[in-house]
PDB file of C-alpha atoms and ligand atoms in Angstrom:
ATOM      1  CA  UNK G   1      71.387   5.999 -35.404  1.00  0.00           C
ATOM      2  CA  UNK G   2      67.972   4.459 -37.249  1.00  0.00           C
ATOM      3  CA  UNK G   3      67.044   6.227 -39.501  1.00  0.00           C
ATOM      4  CA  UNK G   4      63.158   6.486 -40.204  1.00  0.00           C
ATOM      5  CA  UNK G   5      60.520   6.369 -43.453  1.00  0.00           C
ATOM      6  CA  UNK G   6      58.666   9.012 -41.767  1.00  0.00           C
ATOM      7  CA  UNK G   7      59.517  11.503 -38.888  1.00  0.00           C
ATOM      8  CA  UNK G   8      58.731  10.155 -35.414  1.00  0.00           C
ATOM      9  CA  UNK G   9      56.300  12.187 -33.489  1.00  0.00           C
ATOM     10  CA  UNK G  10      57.432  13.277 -30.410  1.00  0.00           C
ATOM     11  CA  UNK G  11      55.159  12.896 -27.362  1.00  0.00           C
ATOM     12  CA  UNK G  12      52.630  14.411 -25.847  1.00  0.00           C
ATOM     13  CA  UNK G  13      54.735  16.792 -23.612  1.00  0.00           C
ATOM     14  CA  UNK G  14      52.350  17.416 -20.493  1.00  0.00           C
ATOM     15  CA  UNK G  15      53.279  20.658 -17.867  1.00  0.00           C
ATOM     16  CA  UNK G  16      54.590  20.044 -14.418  1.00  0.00           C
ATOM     17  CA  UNK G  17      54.468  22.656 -11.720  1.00  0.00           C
ATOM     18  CA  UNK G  18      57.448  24.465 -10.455  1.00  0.00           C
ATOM     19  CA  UNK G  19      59.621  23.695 -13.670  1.00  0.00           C
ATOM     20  CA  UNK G  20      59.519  24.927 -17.718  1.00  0.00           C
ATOM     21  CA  UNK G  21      60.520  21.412 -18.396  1.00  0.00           C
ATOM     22  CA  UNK G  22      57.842  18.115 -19.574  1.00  0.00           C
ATOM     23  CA  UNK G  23      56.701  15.209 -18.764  1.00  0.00           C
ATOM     24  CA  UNK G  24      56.638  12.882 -22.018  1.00  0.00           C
ATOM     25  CA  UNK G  25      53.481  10.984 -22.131  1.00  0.00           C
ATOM     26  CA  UNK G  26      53.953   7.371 -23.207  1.00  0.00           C
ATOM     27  CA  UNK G  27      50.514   5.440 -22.377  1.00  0.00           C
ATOM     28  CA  UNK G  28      47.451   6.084 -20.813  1.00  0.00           C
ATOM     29  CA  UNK G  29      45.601   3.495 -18.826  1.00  0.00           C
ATOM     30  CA  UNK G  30      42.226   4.050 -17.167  1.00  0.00           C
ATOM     31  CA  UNK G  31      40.480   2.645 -14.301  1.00  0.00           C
ATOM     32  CA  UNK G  32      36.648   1.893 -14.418  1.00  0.00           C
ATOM     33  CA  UNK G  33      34.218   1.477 -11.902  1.00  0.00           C
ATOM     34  CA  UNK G  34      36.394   2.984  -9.194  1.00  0.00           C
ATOM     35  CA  UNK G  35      34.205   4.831  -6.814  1.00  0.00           C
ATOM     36  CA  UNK G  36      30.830   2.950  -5.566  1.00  0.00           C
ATOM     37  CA  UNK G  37      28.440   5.816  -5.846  1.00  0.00           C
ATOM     38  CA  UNK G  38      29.543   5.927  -9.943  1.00  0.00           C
ATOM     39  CA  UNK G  39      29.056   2.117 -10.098  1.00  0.00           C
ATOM     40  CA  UNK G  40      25.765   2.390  -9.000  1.00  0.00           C
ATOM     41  CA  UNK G  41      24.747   5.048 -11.148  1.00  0.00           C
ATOM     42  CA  UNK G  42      26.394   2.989 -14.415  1.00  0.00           C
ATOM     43  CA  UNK G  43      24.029   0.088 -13.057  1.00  0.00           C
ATOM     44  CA  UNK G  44      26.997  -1.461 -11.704  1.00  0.00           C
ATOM     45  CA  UNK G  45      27.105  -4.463  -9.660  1.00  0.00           C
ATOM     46  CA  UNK G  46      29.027  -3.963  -6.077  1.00  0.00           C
ATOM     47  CA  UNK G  47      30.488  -7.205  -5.897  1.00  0.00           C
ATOM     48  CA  UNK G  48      32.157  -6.284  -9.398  1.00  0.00           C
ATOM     49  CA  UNK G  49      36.060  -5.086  -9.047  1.00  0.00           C
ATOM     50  CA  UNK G  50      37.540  -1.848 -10.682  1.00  0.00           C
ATOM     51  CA  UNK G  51      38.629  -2.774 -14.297  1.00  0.00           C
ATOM     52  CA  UNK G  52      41.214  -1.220 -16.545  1.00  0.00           C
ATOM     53  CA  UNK G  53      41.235   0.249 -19.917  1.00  0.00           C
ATOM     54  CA  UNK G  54      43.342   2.515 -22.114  1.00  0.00           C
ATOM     55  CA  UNK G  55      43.519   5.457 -24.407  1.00  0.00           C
ATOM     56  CA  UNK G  56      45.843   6.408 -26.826  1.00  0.00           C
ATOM     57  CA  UNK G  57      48.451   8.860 -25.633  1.00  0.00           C
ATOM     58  CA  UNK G  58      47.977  11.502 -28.287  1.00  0.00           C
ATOM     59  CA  UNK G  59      44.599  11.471 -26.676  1.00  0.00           C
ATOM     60  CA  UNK G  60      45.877  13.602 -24.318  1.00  0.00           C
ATOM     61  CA  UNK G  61      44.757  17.468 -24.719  1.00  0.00           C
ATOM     62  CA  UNK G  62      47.770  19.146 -22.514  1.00  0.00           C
ATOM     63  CA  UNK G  63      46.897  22.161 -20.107  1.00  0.00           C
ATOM     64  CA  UNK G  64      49.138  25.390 -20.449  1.00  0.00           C
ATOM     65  CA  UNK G  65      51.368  25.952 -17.262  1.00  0.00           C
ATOM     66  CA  UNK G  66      47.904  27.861 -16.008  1.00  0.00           C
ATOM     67  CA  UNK G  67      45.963  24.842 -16.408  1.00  0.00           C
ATOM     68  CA  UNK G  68      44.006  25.717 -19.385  1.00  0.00           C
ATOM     69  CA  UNK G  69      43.358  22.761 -22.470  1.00  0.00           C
ATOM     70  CA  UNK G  70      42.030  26.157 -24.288  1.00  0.00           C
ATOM     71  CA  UNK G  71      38.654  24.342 -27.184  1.00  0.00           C
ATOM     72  CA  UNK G  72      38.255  20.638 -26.876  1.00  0.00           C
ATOM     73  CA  UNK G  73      36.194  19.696 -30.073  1.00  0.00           C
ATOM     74  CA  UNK G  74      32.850  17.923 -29.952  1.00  0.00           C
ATOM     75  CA  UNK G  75      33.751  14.449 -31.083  1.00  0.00           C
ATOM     76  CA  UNK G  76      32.398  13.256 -34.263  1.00  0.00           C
ATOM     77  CA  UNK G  77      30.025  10.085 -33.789  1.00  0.00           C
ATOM     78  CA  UNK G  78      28.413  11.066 -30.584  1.00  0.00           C
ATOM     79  CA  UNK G  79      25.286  13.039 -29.157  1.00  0.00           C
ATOM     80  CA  UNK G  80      25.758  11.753 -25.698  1.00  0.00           C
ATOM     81  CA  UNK G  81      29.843  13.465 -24.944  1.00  0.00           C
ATOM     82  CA  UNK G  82      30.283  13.175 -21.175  1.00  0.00           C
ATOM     83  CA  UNK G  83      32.336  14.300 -18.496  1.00  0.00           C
ATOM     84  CA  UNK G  84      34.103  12.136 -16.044  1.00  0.00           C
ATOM     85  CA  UNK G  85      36.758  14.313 -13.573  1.00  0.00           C
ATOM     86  CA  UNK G  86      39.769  11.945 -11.825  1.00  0.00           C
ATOM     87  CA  UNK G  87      42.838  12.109 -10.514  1.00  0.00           C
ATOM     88  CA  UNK G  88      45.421  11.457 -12.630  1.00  0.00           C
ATOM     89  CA  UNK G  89      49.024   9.114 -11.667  1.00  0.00           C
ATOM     90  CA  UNK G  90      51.913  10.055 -13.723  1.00  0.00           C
ATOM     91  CA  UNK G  91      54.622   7.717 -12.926  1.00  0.00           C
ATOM     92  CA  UNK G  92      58.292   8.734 -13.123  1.00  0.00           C
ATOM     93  CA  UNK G  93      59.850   4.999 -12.839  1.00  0.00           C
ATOM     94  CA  UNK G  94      58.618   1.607 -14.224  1.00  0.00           C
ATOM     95  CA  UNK G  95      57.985  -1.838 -12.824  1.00  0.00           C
ATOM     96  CA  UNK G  96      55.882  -5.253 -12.554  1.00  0.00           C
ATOM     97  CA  UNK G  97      54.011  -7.197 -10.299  1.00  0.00           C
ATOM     98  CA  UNK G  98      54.778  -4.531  -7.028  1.00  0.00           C
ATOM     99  CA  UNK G  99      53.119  -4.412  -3.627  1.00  0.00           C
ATOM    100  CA  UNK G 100      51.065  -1.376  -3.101  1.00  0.00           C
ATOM    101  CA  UNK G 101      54.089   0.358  -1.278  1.00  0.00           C
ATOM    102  CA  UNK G 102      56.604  -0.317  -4.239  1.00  0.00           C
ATOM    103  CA  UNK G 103      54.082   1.330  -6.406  1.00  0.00           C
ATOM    104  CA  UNK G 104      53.336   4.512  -4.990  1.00  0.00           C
ATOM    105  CA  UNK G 105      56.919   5.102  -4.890  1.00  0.00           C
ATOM    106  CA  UNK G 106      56.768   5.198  -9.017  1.00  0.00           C
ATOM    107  CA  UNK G 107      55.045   8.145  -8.842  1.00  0.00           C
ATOM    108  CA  UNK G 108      56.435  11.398 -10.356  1.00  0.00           C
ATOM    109  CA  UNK G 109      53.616  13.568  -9.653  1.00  0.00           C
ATOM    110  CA  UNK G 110      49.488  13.763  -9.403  1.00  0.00           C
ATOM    111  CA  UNK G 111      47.649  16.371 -12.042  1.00  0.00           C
ATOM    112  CA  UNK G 112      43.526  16.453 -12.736  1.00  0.00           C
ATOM    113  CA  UNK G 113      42.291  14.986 -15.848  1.00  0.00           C
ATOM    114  CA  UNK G 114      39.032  14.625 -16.853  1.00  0.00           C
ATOM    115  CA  UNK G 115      37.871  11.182 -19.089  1.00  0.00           C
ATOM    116  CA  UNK G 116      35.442  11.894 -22.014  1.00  0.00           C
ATOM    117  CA  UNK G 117      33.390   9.502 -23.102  1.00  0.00           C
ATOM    118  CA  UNK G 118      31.052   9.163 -26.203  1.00  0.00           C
ATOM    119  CA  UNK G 119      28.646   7.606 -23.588  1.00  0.00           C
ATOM    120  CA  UNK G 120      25.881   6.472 -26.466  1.00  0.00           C
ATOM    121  CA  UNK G 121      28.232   4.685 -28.119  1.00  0.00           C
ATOM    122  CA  UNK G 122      29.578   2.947 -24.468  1.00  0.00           C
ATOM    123  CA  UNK G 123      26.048   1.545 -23.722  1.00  0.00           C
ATOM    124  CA  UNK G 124      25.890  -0.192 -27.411  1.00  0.00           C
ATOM    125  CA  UNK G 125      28.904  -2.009 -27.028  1.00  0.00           C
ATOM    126  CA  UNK G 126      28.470  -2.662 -23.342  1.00  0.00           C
ATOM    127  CA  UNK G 127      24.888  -4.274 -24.751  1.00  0.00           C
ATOM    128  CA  UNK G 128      27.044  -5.854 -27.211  1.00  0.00           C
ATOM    129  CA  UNK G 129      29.762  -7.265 -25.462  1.00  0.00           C
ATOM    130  CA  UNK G 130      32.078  -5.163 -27.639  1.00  0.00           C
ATOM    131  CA  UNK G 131      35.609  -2.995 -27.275  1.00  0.00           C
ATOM    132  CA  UNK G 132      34.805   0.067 -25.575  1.00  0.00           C
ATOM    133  CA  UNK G 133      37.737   1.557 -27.628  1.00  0.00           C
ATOM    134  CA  UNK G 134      35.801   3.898 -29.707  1.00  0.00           C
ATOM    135  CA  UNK G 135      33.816   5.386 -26.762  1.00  0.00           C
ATOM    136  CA  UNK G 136      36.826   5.946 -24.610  1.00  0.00           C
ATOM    137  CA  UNK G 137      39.627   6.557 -26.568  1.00  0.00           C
ATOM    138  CA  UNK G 138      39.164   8.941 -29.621  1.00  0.00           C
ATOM    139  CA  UNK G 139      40.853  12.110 -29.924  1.00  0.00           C
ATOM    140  CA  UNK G 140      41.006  14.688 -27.895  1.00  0.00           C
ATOM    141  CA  UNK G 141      39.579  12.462 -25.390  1.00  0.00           C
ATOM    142  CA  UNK G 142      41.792  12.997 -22.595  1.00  0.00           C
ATOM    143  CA  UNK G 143      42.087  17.027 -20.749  1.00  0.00           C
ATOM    144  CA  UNK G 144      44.578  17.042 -18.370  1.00  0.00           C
ATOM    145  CA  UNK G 145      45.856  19.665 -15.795  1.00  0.00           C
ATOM    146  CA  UNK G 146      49.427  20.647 -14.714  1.00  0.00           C
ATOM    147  CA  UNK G 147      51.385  17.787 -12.873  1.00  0.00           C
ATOM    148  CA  UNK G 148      52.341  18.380  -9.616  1.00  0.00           C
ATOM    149  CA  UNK G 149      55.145  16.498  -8.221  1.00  0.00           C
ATOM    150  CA  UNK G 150      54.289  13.865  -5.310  1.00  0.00           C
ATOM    151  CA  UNK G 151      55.041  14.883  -2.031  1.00  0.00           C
ATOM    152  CA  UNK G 152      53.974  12.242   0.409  1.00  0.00           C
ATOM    153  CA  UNK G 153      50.862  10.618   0.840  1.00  0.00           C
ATOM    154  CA  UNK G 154      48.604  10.615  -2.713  1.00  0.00           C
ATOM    155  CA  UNK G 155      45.640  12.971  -2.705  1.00  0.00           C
ATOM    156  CA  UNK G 156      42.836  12.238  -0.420  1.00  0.00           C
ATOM    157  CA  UNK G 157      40.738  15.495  -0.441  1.00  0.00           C
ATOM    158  CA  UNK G 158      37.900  17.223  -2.542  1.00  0.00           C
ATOM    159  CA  UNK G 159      37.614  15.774  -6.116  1.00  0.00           C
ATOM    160  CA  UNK G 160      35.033  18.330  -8.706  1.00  0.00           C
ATOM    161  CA  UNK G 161      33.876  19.663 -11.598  1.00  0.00           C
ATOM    162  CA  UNK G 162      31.412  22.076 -12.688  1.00  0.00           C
ATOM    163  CA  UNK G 163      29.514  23.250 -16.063  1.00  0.00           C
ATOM    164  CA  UNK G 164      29.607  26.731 -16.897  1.00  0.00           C
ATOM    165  CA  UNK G 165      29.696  26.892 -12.905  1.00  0.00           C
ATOM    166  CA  UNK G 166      27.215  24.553 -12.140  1.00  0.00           C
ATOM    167  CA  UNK G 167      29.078  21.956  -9.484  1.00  0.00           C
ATOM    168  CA  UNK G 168      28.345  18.442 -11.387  1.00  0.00           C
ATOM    169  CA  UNK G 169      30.672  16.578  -9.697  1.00  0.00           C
ATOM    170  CA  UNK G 170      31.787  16.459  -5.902  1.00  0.00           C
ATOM    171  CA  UNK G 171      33.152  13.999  -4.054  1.00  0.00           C
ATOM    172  CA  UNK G 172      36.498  13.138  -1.982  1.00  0.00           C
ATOM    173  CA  UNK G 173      39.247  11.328  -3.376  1.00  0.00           C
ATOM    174  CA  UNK G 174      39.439   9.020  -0.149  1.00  0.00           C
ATOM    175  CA  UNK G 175      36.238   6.982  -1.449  1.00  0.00           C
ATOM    176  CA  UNK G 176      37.948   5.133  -4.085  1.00  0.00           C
ATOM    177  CA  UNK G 177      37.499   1.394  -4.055  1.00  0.00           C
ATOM    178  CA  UNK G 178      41.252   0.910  -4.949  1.00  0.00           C
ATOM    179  CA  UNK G 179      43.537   3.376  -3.676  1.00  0.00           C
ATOM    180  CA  UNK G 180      45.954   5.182  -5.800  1.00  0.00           C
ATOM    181  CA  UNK G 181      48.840   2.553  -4.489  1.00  0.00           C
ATOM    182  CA  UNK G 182      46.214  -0.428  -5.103  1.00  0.00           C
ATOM    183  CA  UNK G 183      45.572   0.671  -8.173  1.00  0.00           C
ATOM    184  CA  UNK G 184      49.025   0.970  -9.914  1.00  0.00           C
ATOM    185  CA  UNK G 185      50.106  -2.442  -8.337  1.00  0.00           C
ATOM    186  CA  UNK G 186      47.060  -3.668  -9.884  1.00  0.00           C
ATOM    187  CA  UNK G 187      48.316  -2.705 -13.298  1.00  0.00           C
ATOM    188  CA  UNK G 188      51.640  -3.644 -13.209  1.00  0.00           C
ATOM    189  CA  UNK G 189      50.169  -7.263 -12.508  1.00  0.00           C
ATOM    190  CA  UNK G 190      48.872  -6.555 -16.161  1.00  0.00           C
ATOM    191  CA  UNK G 191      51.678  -4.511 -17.767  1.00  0.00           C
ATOM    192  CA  UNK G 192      55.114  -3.670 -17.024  1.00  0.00           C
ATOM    193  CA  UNK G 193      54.632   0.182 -16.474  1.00  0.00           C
ATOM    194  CA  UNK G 194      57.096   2.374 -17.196  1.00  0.00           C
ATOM    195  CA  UNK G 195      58.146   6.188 -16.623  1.00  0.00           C
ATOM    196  CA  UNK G 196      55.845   8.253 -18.877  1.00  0.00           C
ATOM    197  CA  UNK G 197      52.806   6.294 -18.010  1.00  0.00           C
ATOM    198  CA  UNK G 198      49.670   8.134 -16.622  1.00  0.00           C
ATOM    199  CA  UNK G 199      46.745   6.042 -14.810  1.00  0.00           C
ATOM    200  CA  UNK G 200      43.618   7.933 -14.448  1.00  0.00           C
ATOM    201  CA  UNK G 201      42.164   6.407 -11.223  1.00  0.00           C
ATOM    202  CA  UNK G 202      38.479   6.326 -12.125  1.00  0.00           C
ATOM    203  CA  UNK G 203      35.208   8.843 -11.612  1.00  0.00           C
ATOM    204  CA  UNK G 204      32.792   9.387  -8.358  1.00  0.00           C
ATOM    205  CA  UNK G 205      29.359   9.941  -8.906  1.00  0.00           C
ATOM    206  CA  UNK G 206      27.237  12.977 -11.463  1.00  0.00           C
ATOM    207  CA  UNK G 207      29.086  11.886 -14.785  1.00  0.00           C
ATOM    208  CA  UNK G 208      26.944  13.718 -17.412  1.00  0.00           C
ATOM    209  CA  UNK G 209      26.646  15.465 -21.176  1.00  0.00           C
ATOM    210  CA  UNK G 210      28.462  17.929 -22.620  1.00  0.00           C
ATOM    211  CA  UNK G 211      27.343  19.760 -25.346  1.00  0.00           C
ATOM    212  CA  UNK G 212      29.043  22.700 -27.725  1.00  0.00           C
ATOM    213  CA  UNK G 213      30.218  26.103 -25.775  1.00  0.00           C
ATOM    214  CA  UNK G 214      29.896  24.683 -22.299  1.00  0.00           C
ATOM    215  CA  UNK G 215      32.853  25.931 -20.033  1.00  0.00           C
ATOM    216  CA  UNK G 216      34.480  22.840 -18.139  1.00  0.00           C
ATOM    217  CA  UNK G 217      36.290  23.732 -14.829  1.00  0.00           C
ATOM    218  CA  UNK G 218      37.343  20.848 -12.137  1.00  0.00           C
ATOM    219  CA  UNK G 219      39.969  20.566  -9.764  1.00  0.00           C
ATOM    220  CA  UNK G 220      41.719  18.173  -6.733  1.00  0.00           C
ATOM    221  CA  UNK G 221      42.246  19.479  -3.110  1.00  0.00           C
ATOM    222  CA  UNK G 222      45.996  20.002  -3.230  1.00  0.00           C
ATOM    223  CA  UNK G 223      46.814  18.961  -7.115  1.00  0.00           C
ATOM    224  CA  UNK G 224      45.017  22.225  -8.675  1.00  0.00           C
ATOM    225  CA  UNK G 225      42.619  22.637 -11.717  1.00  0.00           C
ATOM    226  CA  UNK G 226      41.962  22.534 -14.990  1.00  0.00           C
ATOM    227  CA  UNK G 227      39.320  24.015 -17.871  1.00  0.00           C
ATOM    228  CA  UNK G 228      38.544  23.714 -21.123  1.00  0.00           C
ATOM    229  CA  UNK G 229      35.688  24.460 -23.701  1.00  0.00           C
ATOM    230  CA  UNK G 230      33.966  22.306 -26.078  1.00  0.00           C
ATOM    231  CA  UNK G 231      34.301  23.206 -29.424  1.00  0.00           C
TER     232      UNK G 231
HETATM  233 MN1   MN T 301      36.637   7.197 -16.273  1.00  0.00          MN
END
């Protein structure tokens, strides 16, 4: 057996409905620019594809079986934290370059997860032509709900989240650019996924701040909900 110079952290261990056992979190990949109305209001181009990027995986903040990520901390570096809600692909198989059909069949389950983004710091290296690895992927950057395991088609339905109870965001899941099944054949064209991998599949439209004590709630027609505070 190896033996290690330090003691290897175990992963993020993320709750999945129906069962007191896990799902082991191995790498987070994010889509961009997935649902036209967001594009727009980003100052997006429409001819411009859906992009990927990627967070760490200990940026995940795992719900309790109940759904609750309990005080998500106001990043450090930011005065512009905001909130984007998506539906979240956790894959239970690997695989490369796949058709949309062999894809969706790597699914384990769906859950809601909601992106945070240091969106001050975004618009300076967007202007700069810089990583966007500092506004996307810091810690605790990543809230995300129970999984629920896949039964049949993906998610089409309502897609929110509200502030303190103010609705911010609502849309349908159905108006993505690339569907779930696009999507994940899209990135394994750019990585060989594997089991453990979640792909958040991108925000609709009313993305905005976050600030200290406000009380995060959002959910997906048929995957559930999730909440959390900032800290
Ligand atoms: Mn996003």
């Amino acid at each position: 057996m190896t033996q290690f110079v330090l003691p290897p952290r175990p992963p993020v261990a993320a709750p999945v409905a129906g069962t007191p056992a896990r799902f082991p979190v191995r790498r987070v990949l994010c889509v961009g620019r997935n649902y036209a109305a967001h594009r727009r209001e980003m100052g997006g181009d429409d001819r411009e594809p859906p992009f990927f990027f990627a967070k760490p995986a200990d940026a995940v903040v795992a719900a309790d079986d109940a759904g609750d990520c309990g005080t998500v901390a106001y990043p450090s570096a930011t005065a512009d934290l905001h909130h984007e809600i998506e539906l979240v692909a956790a894959l239970g198989a690997g695989g490369q370059d796949l058709s949309p059909d062999e894809a969706l069949k790597l699914v384990f389950g769906y859950a809601v997860g909601v992106d945070l983004t240091r969106r001050d710091l975004q618009a300076g290296f967007k202007a700069k032509g810089q990583p966007w690895d500092a506004a996307k992927g810091f810690d605790a950057s990543a809230p995300l709900g129970v999984i629920r395991p896949a039964e049949g088609a993906p998610p089409s339905g309502r897609i929110w989240l509200s502030v303190n109870g103010q609705v911010r965001q609502d849309a349908a899941v159905a108006d993505m650019i690339w569907s779930v099944a696009e999507t994940i054949a899209q990135a394994s064209r750019l990585w060989r996924l594997e089991a453990g991998d979640l792909i958040f599949t991108g925000t609709p439209e009313g993305v905005g701040p976050l600030v200290r004590g406000d009380k995060v709630e959002g959910g997906i027609d048929g995957v559930g909900a999730l909440k959390f505070v900032i800290g």
